[in-house]
PDB file of C-alpha atoms in Angstrom:
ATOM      1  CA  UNK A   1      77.780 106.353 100.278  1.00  0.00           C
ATOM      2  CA  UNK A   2      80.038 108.524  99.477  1.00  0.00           C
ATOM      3  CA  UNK A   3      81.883 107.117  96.137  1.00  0.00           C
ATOM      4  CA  UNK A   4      80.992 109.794  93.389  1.00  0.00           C
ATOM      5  CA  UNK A   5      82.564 112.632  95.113  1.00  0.00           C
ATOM      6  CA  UNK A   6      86.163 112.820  93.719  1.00  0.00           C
ATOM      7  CA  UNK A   7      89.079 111.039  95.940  1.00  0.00           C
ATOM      8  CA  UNK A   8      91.709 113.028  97.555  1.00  0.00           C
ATOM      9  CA  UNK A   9      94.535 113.761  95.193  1.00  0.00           C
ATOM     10  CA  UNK A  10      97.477 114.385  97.698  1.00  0.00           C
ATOM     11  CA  UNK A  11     100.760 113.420  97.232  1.00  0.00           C
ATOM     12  CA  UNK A  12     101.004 110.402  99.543  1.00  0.00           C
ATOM     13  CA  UNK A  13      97.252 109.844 100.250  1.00  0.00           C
ATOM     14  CA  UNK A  14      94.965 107.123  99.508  1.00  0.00           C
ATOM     15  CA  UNK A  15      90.872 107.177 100.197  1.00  0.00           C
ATOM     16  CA  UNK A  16      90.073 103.496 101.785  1.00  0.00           C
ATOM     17  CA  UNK A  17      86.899 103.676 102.211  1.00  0.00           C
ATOM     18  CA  UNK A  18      84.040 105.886 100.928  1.00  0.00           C
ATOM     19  CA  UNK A  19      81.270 104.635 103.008  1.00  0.00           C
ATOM     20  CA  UNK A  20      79.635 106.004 106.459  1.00  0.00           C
ATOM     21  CA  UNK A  21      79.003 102.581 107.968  1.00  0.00           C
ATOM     22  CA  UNK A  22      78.900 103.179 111.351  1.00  0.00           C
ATOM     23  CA  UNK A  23      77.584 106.019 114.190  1.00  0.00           C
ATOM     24  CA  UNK A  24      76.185 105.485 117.688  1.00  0.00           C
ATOM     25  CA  UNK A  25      76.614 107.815 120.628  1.00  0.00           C
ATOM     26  CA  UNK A  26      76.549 106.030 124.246  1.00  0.00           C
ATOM     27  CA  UNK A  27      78.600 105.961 127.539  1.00  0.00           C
ATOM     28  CA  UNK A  28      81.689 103.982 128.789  1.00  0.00           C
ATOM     29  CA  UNK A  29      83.237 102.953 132.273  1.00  0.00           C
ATOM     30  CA  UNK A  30      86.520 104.328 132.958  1.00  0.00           C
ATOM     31  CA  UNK A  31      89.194 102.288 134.729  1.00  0.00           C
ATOM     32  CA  UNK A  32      92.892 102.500 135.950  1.00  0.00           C
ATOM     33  CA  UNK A  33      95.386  99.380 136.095  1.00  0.00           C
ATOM     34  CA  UNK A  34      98.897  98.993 136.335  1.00  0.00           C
ATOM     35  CA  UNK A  35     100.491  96.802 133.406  1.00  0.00           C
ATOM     36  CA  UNK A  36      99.784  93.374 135.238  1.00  0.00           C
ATOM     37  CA  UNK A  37      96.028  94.129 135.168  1.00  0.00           C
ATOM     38  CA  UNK A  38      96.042  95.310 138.945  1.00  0.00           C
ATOM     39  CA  UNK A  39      93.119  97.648 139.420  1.00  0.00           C
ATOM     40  CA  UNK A  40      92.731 100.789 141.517  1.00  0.00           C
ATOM     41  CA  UNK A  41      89.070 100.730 142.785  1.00  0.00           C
ATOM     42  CA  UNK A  42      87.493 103.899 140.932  1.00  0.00           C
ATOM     43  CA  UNK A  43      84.916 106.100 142.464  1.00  0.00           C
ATOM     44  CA  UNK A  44      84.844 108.274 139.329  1.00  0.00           C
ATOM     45  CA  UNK A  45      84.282 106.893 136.113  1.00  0.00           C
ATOM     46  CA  UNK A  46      82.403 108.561 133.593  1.00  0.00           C
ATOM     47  CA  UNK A  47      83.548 108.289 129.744  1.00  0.00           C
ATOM     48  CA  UNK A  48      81.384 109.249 126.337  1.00  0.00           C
ATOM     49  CA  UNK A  49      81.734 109.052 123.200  1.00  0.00           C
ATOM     50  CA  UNK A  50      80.765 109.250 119.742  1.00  0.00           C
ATOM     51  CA  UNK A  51      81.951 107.000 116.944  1.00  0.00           C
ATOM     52  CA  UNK A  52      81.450 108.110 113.033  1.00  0.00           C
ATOM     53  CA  UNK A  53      82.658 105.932 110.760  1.00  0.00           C
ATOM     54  CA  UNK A  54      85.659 104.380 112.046  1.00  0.00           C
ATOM     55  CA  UNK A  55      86.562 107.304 114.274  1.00  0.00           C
ATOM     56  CA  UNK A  56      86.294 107.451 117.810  1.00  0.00           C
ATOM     57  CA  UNK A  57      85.722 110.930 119.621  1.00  0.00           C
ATOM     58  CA  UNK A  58      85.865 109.882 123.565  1.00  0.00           C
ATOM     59  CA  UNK A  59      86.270 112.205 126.919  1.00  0.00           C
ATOM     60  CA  UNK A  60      85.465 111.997 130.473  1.00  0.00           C
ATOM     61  CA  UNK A  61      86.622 112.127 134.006  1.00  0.00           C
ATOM     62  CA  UNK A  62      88.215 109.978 135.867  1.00  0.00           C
ATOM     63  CA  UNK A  63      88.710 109.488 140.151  1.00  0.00           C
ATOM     64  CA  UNK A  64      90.210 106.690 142.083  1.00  0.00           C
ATOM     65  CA  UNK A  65      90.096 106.154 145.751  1.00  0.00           C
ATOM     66  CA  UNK A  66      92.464 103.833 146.395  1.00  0.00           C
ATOM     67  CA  UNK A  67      95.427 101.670 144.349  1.00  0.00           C
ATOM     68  CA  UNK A  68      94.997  98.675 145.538  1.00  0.00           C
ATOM     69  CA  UNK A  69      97.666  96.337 144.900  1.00  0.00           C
ATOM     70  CA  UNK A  70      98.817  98.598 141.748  1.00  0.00           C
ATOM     71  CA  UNK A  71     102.555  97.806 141.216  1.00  0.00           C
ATOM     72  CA  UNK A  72     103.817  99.572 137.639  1.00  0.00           C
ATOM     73  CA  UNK A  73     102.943 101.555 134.951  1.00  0.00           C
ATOM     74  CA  UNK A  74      99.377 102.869 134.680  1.00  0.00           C
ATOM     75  CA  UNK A  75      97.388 102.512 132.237  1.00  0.00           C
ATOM     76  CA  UNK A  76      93.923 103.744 131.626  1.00  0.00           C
ATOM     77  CA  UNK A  77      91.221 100.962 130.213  1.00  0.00           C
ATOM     78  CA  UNK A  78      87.915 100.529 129.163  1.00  0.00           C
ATOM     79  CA  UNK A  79      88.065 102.082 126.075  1.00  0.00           C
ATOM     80  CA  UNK A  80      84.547 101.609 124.097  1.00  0.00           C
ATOM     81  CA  UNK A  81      86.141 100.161 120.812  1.00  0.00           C
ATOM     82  CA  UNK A  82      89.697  98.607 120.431  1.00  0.00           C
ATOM     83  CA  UNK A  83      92.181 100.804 118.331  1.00  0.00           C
ATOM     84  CA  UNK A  84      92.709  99.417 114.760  1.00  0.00           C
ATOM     85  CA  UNK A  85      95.215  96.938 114.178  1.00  0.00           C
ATOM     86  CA  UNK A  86      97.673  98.787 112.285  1.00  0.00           C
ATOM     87  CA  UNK A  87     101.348  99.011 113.091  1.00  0.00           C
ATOM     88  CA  UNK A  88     102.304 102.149 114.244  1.00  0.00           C
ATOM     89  CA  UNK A  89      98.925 102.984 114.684  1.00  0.00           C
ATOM     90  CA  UNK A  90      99.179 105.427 118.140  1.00  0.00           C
ATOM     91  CA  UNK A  91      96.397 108.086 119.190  1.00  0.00           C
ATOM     92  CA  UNK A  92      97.154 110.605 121.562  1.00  0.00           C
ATOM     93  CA  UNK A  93      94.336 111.522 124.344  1.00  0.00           C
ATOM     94  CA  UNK A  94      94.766 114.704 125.951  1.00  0.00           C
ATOM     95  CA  UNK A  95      94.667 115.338 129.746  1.00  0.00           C
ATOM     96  CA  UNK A  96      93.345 118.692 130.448  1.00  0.00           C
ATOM     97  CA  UNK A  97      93.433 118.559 134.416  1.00  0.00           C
ATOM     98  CA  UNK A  98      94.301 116.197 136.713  1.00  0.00           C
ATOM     99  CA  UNK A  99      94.149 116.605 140.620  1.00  0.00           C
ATOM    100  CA  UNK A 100      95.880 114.916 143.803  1.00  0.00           C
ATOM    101  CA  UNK A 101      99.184 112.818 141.742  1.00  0.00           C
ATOM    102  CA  UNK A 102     102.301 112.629 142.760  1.00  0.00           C
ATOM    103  CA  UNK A 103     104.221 114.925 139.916  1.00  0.00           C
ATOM    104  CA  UNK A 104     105.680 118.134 139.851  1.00  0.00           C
ATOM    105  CA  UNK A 105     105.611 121.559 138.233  1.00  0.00           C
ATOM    106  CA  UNK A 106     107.066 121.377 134.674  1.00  0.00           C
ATOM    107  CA  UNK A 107     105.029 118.021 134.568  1.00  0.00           C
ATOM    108  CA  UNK A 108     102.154 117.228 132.514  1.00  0.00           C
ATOM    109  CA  UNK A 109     100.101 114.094 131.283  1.00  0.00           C
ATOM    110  CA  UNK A 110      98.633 112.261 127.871  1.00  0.00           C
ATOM    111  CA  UNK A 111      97.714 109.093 126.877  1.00  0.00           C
ATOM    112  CA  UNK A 112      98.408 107.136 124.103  1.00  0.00           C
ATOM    113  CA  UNK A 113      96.660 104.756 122.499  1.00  0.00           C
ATOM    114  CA  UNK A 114      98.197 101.044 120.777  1.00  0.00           C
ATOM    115  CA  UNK A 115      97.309  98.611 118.220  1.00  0.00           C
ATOM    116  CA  UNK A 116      94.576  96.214 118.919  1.00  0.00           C
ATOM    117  CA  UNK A 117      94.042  97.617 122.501  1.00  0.00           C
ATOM    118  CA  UNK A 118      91.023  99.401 124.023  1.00  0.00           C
ATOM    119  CA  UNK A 119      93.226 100.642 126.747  1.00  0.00           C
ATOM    120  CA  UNK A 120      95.799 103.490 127.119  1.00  0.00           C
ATOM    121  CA  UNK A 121      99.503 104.020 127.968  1.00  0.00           C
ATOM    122  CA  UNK A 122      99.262 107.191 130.310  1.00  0.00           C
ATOM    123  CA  UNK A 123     102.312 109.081 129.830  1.00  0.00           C
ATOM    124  CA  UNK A 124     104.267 112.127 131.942  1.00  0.00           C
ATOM    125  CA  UNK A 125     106.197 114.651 130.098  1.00  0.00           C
ATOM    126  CA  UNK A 126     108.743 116.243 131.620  1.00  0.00           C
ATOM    127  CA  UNK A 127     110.032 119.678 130.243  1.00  0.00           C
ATOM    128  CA  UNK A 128     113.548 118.956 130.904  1.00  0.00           C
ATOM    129  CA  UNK A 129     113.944 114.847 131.051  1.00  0.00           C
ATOM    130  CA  UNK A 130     111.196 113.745 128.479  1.00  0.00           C
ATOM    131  CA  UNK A 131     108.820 111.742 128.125  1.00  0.00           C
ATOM    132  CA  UNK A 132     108.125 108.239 130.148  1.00  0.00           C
ATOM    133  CA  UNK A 133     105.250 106.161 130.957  1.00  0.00           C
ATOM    134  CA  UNK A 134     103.509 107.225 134.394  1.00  0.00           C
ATOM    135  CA  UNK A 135     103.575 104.733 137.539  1.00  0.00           C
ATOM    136  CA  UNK A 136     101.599 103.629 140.601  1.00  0.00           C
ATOM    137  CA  UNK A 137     104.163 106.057 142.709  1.00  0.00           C
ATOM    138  CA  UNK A 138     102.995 108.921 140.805  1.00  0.00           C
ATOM    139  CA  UNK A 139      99.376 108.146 141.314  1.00  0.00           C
ATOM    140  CA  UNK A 140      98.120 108.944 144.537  1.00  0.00           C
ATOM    141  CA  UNK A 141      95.419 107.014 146.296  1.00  0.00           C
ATOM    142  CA  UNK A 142      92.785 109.944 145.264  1.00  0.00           C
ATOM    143  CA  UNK A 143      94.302 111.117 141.987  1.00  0.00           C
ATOM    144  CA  UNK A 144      91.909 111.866 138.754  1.00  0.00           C
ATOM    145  CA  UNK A 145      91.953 113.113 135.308  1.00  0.00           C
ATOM    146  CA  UNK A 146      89.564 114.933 133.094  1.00  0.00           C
ATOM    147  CA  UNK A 147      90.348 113.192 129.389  1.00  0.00           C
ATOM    148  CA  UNK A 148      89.266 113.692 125.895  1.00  0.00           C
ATOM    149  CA  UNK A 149      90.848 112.799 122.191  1.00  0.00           C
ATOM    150  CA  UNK A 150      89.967 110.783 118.980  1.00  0.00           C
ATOM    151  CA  UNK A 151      91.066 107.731 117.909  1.00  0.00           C
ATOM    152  CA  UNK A 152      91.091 105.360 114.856  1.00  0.00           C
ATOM    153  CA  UNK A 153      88.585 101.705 116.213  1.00  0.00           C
ATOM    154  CA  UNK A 154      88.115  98.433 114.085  1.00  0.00           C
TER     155      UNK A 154
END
């Protein structure tokens, strides 16, 4: 309990909560569906992570060997605890190497987590168009990721 140290005092800030209520280390299986909830079949799918509090500190690796009947965006799922119910409330999970996907040079990839969800938007940024959600065209049949990031759980 932490409620006799003194509260922040920034302009625009507000302490919630005072309390460590929460820590556990463990593991969590990675997965890969389009937005209909198609899966690839994964032959790679190691995720950890350590949650303190309400914060969630996750990374891993993740391999598919085939699509399947993917159709869509991708998204990346099996997130250990669902992201907090806030509006607005987005995470951003970095990709720090990827192998065998259908993008080019200039082209690079993140995730992003949403509201209430315990999955991930994976996104492709493009140095001269932007950014836009990643599809099944872009994700080859033996295409991976090496992930890590924090978010805010329930």
């Amino acid at each position: 309990n932490f409620a006799a140290q003194t509260a922040t005092s920034a302009s625009g800030s507000q302490a919630n909560e005072e309390l460590l209520n929460h820590y556990e280390q463990g593991t969590f299986t990675a997965g890969i569906t389009d937005n209909s909830g198609r899966a690839a079949t994964v032959s790679v799918a190691n995720g950890f992570y350590t949650r303190i509090g309400a914060m969630v500190h996750i990374h891993g690796y993740v391999v598919i060997t085939s699509l399947g009947s993917m159709n869509g965006l991708v998204l990346f799922t099996g997130l250990p605890f669902a992201s907090v119910n806030v509006t607005n409330n987005f995470a951003a999970i970095a990709i720090s190497q990827s192998q065998d996907l259908n993008i080019t040079a200039g082209q690079n990839l993140a995730m992003t987590t949403s509201p209430a969800s315990s999955a991930c938007s994976v996104r492709i940024f493009d140095e001269t168009v932007g950014t836009s959600d990643l599809t099944h065209t872009q994700f080859s049949s033996d295409g991976g990721f090496v992930f890590g990031g924090s978010y805010h759980a329930v």
